[in-house]
XYZ file of N, CA and C in Angstrom:
594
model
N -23.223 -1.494 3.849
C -21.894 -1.783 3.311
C -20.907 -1.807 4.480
N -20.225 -2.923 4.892
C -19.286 -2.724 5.719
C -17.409 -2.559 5.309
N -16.836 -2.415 5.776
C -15.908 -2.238 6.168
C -14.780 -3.085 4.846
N -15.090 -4.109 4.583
C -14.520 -5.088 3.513
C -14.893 -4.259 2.452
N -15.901 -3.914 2.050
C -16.708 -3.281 1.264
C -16.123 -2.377 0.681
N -16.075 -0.901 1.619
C -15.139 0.053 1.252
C -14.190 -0.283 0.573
N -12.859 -1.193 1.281
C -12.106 -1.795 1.575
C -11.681 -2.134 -0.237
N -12.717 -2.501 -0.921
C -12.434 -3.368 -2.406
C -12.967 -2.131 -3.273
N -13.146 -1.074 -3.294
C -14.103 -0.456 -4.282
C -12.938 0.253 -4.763
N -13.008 0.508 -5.974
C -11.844 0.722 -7.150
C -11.416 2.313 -7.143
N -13.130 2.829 -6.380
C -13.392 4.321 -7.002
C -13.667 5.178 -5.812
N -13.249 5.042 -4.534
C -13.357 6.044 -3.334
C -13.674 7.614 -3.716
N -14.482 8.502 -3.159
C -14.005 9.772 -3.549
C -13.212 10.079 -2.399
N -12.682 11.854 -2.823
C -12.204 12.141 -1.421
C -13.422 12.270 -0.076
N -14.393 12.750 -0.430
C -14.838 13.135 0.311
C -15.389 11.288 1.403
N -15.865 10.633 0.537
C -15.874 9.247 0.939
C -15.354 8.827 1.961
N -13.422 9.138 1.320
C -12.342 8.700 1.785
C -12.282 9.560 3.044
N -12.301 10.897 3.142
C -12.216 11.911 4.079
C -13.220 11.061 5.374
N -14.407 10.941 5.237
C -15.480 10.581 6.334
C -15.000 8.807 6.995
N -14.584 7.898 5.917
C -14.135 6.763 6.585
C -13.307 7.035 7.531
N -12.029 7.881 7.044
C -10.834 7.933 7.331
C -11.175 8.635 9.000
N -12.561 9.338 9.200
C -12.982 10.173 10.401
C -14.227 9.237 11.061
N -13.951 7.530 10.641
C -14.922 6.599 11.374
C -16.373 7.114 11.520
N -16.898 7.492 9.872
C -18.126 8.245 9.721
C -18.380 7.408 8.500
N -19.867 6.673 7.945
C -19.951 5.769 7.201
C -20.476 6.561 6.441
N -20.191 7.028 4.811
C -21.172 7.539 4.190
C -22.275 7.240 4.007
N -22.426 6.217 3.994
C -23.655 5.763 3.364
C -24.751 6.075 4.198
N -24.381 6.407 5.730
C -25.765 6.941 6.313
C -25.963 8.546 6.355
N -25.359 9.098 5.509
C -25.909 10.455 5.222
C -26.391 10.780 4.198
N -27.334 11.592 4.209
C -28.127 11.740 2.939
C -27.750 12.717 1.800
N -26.553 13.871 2.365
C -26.157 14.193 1.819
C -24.434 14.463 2.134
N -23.545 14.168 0.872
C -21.931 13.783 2.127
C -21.609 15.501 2.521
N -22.001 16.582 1.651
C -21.687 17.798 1.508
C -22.158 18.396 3.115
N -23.346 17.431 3.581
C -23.868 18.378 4.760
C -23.452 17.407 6.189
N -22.557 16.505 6.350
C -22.518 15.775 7.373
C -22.263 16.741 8.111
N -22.577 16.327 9.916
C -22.393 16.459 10.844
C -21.206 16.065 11.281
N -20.397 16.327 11.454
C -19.152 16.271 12.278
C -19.021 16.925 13.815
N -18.421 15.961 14.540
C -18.535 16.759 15.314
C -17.081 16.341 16.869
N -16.999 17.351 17.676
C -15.819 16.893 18.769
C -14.439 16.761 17.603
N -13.671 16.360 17.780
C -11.754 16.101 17.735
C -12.108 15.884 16.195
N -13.449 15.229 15.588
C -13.360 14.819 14.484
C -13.085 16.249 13.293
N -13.407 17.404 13.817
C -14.031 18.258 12.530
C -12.732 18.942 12.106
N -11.605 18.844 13.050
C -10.343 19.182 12.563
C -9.500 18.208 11.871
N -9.782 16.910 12.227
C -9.554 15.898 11.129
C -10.347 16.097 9.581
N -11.373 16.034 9.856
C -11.855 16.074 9.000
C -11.743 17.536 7.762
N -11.636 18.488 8.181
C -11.075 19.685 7.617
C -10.020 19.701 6.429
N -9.155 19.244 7.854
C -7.726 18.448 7.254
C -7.371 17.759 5.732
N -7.763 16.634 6.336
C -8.066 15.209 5.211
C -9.080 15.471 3.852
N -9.550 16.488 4.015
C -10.945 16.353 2.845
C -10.373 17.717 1.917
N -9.684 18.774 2.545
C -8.755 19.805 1.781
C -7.589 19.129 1.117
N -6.775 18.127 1.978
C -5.863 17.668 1.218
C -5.917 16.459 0.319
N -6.925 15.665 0.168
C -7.849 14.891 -0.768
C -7.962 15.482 -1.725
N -9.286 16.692 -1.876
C -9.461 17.140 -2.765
C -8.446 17.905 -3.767
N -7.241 18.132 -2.670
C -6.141 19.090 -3.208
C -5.535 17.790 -4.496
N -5.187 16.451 -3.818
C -5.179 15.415 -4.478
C -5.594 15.318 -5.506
N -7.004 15.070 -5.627
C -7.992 14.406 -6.598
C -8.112 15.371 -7.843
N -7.992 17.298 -7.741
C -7.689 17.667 -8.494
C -5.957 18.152 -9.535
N -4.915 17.273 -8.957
C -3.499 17.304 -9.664
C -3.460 16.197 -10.064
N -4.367 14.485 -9.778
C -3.811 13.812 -10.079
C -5.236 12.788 -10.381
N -6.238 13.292 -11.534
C -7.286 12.366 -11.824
C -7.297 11.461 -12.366
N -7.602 10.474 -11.316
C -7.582 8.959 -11.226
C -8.681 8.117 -10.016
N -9.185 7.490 -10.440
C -9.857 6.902 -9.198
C -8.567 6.349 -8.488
N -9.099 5.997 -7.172
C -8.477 5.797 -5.923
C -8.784 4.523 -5.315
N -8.446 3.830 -4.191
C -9.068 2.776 -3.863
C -8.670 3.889 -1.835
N -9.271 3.527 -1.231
C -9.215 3.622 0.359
C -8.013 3.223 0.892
N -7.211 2.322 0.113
C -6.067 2.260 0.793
C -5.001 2.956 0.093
N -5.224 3.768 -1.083
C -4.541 4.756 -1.374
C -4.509 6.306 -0.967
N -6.266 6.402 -0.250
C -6.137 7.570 0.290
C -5.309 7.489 1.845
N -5.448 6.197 1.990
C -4.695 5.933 3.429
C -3.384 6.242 3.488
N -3.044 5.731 2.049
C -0.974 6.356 2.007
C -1.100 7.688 2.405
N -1.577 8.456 1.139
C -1.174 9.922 0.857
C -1.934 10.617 2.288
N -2.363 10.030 3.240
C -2.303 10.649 4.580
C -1.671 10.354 5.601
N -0.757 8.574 5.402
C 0.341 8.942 6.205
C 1.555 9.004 5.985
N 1.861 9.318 4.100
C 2.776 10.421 3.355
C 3.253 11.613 4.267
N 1.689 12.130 4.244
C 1.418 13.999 4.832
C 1.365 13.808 6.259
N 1.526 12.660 6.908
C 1.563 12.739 8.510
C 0.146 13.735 8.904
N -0.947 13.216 8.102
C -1.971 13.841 9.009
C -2.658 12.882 9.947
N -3.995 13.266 10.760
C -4.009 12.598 11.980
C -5.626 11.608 11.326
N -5.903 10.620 11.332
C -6.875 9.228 10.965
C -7.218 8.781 11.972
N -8.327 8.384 12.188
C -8.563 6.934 13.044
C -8.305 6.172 12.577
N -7.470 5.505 13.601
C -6.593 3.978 13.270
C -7.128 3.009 12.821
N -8.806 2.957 13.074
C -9.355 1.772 12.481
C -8.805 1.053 11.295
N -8.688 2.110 10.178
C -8.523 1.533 8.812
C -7.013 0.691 9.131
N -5.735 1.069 9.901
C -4.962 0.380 10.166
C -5.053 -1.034 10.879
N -6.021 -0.876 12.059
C -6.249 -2.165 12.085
C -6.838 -3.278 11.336
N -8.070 -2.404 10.609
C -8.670 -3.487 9.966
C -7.672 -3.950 8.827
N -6.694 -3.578 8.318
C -5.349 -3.733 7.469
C -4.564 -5.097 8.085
N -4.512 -4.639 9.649
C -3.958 -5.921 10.045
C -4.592 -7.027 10.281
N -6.112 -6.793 10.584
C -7.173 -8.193 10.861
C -7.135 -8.301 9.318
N -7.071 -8.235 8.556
C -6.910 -9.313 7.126
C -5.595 -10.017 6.722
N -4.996 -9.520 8.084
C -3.449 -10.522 7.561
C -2.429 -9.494 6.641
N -2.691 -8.880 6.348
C -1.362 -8.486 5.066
C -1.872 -7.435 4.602
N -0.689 -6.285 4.313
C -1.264 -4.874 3.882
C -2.112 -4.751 2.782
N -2.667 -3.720 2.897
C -3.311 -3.402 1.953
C -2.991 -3.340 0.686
N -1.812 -2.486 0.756
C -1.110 -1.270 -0.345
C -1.485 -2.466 -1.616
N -1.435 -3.804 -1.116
C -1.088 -5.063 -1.926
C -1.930 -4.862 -3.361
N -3.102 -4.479 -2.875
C -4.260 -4.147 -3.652
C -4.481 -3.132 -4.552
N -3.640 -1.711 -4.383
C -3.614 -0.640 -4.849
C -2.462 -1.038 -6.084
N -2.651 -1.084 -7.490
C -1.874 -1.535 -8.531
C -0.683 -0.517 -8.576
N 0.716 -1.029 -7.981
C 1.908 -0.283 -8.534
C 1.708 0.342 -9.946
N 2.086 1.924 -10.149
C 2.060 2.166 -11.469
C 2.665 1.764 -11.854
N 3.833 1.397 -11.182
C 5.739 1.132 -12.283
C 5.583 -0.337 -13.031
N 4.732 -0.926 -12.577
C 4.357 -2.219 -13.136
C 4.036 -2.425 -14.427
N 4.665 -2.700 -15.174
C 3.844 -3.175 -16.540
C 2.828 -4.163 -16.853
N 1.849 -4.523 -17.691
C 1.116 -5.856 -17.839
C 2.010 -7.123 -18.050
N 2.868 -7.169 -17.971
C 3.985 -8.298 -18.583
C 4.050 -8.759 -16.823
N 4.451 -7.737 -15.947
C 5.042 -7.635 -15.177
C 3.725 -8.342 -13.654
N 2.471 -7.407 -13.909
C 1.637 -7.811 -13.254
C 0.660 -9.597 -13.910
N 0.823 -9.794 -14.596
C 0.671 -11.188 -15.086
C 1.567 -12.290 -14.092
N 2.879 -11.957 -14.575
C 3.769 -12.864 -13.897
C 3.568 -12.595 -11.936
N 3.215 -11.482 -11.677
C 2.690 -11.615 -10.459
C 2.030 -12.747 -9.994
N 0.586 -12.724 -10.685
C -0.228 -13.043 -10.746
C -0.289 -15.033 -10.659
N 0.833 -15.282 -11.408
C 0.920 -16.352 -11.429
C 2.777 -17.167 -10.338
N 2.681 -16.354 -9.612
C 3.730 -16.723 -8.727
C 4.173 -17.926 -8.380
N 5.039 -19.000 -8.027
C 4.868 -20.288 -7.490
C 5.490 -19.922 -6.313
N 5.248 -21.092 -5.440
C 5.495 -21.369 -4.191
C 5.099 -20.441 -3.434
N 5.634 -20.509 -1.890
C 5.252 -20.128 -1.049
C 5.159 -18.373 -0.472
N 4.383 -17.374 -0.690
C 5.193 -16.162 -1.017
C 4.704 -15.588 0.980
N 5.813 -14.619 1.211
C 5.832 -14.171 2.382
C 4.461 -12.768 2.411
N 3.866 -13.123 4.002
C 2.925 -12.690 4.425
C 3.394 -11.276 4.194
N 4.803 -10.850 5.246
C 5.640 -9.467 5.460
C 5.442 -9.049 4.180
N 4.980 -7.572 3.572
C 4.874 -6.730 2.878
C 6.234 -7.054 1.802
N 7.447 -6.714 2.773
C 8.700 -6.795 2.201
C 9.603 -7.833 1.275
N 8.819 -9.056 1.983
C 9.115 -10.514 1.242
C 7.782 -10.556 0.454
N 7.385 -9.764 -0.011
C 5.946 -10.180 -1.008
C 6.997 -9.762 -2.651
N 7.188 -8.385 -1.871
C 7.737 -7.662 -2.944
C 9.032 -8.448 -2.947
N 9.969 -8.797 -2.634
C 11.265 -9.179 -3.092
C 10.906 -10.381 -4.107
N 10.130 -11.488 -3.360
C 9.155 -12.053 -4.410
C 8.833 -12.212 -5.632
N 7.870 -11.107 -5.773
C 7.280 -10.158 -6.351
C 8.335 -9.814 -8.079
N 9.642 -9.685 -7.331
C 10.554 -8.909 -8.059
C 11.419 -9.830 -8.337
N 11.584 -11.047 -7.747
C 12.515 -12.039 -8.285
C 11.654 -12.947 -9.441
N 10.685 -13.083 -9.281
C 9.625 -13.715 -10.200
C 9.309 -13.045 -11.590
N 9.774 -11.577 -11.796
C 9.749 -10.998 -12.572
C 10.765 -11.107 -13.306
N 12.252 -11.022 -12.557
C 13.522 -11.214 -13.485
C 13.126 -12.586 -13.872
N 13.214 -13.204 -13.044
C 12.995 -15.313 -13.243
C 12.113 -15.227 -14.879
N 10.995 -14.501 -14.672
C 10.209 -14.655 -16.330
C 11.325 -13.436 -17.624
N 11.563 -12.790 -17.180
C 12.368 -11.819 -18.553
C 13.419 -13.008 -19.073
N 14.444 -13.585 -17.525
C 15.817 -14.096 -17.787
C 15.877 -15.366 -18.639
N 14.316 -16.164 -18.050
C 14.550 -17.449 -17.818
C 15.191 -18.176 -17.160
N 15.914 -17.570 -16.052
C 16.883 -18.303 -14.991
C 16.592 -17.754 -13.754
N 16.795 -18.474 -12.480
C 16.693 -17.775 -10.999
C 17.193 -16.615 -10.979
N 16.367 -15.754 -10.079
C 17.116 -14.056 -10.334
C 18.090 -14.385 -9.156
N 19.527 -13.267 -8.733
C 20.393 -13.324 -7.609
C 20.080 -12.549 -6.441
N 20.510 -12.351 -5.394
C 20.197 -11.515 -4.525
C 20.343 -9.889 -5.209
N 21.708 -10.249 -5.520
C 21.837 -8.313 -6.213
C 21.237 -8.063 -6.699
N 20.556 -9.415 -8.120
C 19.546 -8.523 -8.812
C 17.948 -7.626 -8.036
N 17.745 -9.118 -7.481
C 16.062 -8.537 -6.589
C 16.583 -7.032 -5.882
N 17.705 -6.982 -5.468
C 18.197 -5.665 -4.788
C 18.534 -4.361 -5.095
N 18.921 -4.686 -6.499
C 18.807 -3.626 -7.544
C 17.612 -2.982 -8.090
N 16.397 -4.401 -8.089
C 15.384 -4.009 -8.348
C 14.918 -3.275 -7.667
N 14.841 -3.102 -6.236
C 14.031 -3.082 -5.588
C 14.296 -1.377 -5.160
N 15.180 -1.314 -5.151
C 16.138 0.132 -4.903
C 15.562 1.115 -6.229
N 15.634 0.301 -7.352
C 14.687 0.860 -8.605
C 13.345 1.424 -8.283
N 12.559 0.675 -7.363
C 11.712 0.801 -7.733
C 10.707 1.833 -6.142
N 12.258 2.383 -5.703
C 11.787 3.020 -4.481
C 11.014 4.470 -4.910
N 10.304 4.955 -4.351
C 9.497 6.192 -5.009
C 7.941 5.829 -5.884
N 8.326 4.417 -5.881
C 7.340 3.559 -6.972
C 6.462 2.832 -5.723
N 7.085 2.174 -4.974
C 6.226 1.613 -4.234
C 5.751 2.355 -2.673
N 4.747 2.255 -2.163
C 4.526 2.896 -1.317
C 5.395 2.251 0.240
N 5.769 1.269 -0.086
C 6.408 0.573 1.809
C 8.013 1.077 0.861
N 8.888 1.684 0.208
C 9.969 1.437 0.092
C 10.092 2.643 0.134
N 10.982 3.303 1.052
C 10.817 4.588 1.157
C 12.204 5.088 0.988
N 13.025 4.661 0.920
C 14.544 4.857 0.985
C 15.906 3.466 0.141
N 16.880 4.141 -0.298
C 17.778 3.119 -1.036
C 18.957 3.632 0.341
N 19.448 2.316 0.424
C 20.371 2.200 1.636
C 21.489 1.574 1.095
N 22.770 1.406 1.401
C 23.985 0.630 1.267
C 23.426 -1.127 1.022
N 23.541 -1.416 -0.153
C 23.314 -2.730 -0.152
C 21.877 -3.217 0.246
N 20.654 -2.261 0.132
C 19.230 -2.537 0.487
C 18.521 -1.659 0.051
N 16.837 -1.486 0.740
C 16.234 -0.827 1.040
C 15.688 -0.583 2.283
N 15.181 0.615 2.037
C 14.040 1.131 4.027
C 12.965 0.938 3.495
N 12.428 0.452 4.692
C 10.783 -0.190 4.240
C 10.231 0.375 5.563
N 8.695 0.568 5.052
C 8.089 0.782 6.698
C 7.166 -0.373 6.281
N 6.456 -0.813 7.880
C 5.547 -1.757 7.816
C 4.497 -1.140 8.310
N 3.370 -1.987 8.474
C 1.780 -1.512 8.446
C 2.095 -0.933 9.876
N 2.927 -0.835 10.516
C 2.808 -0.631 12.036
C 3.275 1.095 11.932
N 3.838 1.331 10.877
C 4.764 2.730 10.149
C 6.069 2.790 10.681
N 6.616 1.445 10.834
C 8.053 1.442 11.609
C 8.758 1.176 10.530
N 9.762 2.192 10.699
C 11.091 2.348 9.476
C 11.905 0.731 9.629
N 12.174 0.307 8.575
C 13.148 -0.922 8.706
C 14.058 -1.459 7.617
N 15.080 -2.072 8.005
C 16.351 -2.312 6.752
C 16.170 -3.123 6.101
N 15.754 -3.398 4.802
C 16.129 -4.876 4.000
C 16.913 -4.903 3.038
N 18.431 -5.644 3.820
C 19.802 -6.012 3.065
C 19.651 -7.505 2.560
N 20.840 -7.361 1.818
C 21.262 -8.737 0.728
C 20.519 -9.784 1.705
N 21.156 -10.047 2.790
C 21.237 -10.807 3.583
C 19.684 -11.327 3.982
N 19.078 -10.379 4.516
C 17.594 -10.791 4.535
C 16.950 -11.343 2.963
N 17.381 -10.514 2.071
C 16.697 -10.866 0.956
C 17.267 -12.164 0.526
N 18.990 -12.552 0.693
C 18.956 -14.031 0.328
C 18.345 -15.038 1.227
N 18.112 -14.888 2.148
C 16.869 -15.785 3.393
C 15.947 -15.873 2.426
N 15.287 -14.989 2.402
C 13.695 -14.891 1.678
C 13.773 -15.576 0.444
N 14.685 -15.696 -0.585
C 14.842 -15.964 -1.503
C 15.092 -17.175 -1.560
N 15.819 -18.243 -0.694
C 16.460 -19.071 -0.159
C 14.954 -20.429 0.292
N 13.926 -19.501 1.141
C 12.852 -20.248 1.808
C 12.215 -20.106 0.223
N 12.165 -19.482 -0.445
C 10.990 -19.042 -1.398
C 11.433 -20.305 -2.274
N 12.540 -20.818 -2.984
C 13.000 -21.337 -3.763
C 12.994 -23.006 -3.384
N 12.953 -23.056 -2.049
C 13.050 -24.172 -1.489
C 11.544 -24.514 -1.175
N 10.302 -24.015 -1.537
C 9.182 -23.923 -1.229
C 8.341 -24.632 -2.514
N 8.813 -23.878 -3.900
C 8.962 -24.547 -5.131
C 9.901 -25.439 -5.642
N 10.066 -26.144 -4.759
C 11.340 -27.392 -4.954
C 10.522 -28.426 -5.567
């Protein structure tokens, strides 16, 4: 099983998640309870597989790998970066994959069926994302304020929106760099997006 593999599976455990996350493949141990760990890894690994499990028992739900990836750099603990890169060799974050709870089925449908051209950046997926949603409730183009209102809504909900700002949101990107998205960017985005489905 490689790397893509992990990558799509609905149902990670922690402990799974713990050994990827420490560039250790489960699948070649025969048992995950008795791996070998060993060097810089076993304090990672300590780490990550206590606060997993601390996880997995307050909040039972399967997981996907790129959700155990948040809630460890939530907790600022220490990963091999791999899983970050391989995030960026597919072009576009992960998180994409991990189903927003705040989403309704109404809501993830109209996702689903998006027009035009939608942005690679995490940030223009979701503004997107969120104008395509008013666009189906309203029946009319959503405005900048609205996508902005939304989006500020829906901070705490999504994992890249980490903050409501004067007239925006803070977003981090796959790189974990804090960044601003005001009216202004969002009427750009909105602007190319609309002109894409022309």
């Amino acid at each position: 099983m490689n790397a893509r593999s992990w990558w799509t599976i609905p149902d990670v455990t922690p402990i799974e998640a713990t050994l990827l996350l420490c560039q250790i493949n489960p699948l070649e141990a025969d048992d995950l309870k008795r791996v070998r760990v060993e060097g810089d890894k076993i304090y990672q690994y300590k780490l990550l597989l206590r606060v997993f499990e601390g996880e997995a028992s307050t909040a039972l739900k399967p997981r996907m790998l790129v959700e155990w990836r948040t809630i460890a750099q939530k907790q600022n603990l220490p990963y091999f970066s791999w899983v970050d890169d391989f995030a960026d060799a597919m072009g576009a974050l992960a998180e994409k994959q991990a189903a927003p709870d705040a989403i309704d089925n109404t809501a993830n449908k109209a996702n689903e069926l998006t027009p035009g051209k939608i942005p690679m950046i995490a940030i223009g997926k979701l503004a997107i994302e969120t104008a395509w949603q008013i666009e189906c409730e309203l029946g009319r183009k959503a405005s900048t304020d609205e996508v902005i209102k939304k989006l500020q809504e829906r901070v705490g909900k999504e994992d890249v929106l980490i903050e409501i700002i004067p007239h925006g949101v803070k977003w981090i990107t796959s790189g974990l760099q804090e960044k601003n998205y005001e009216k202004s960017a969002c009427s750009k985005t909105l602007e190319t997006w609309n002109k894409s489905r022309a």
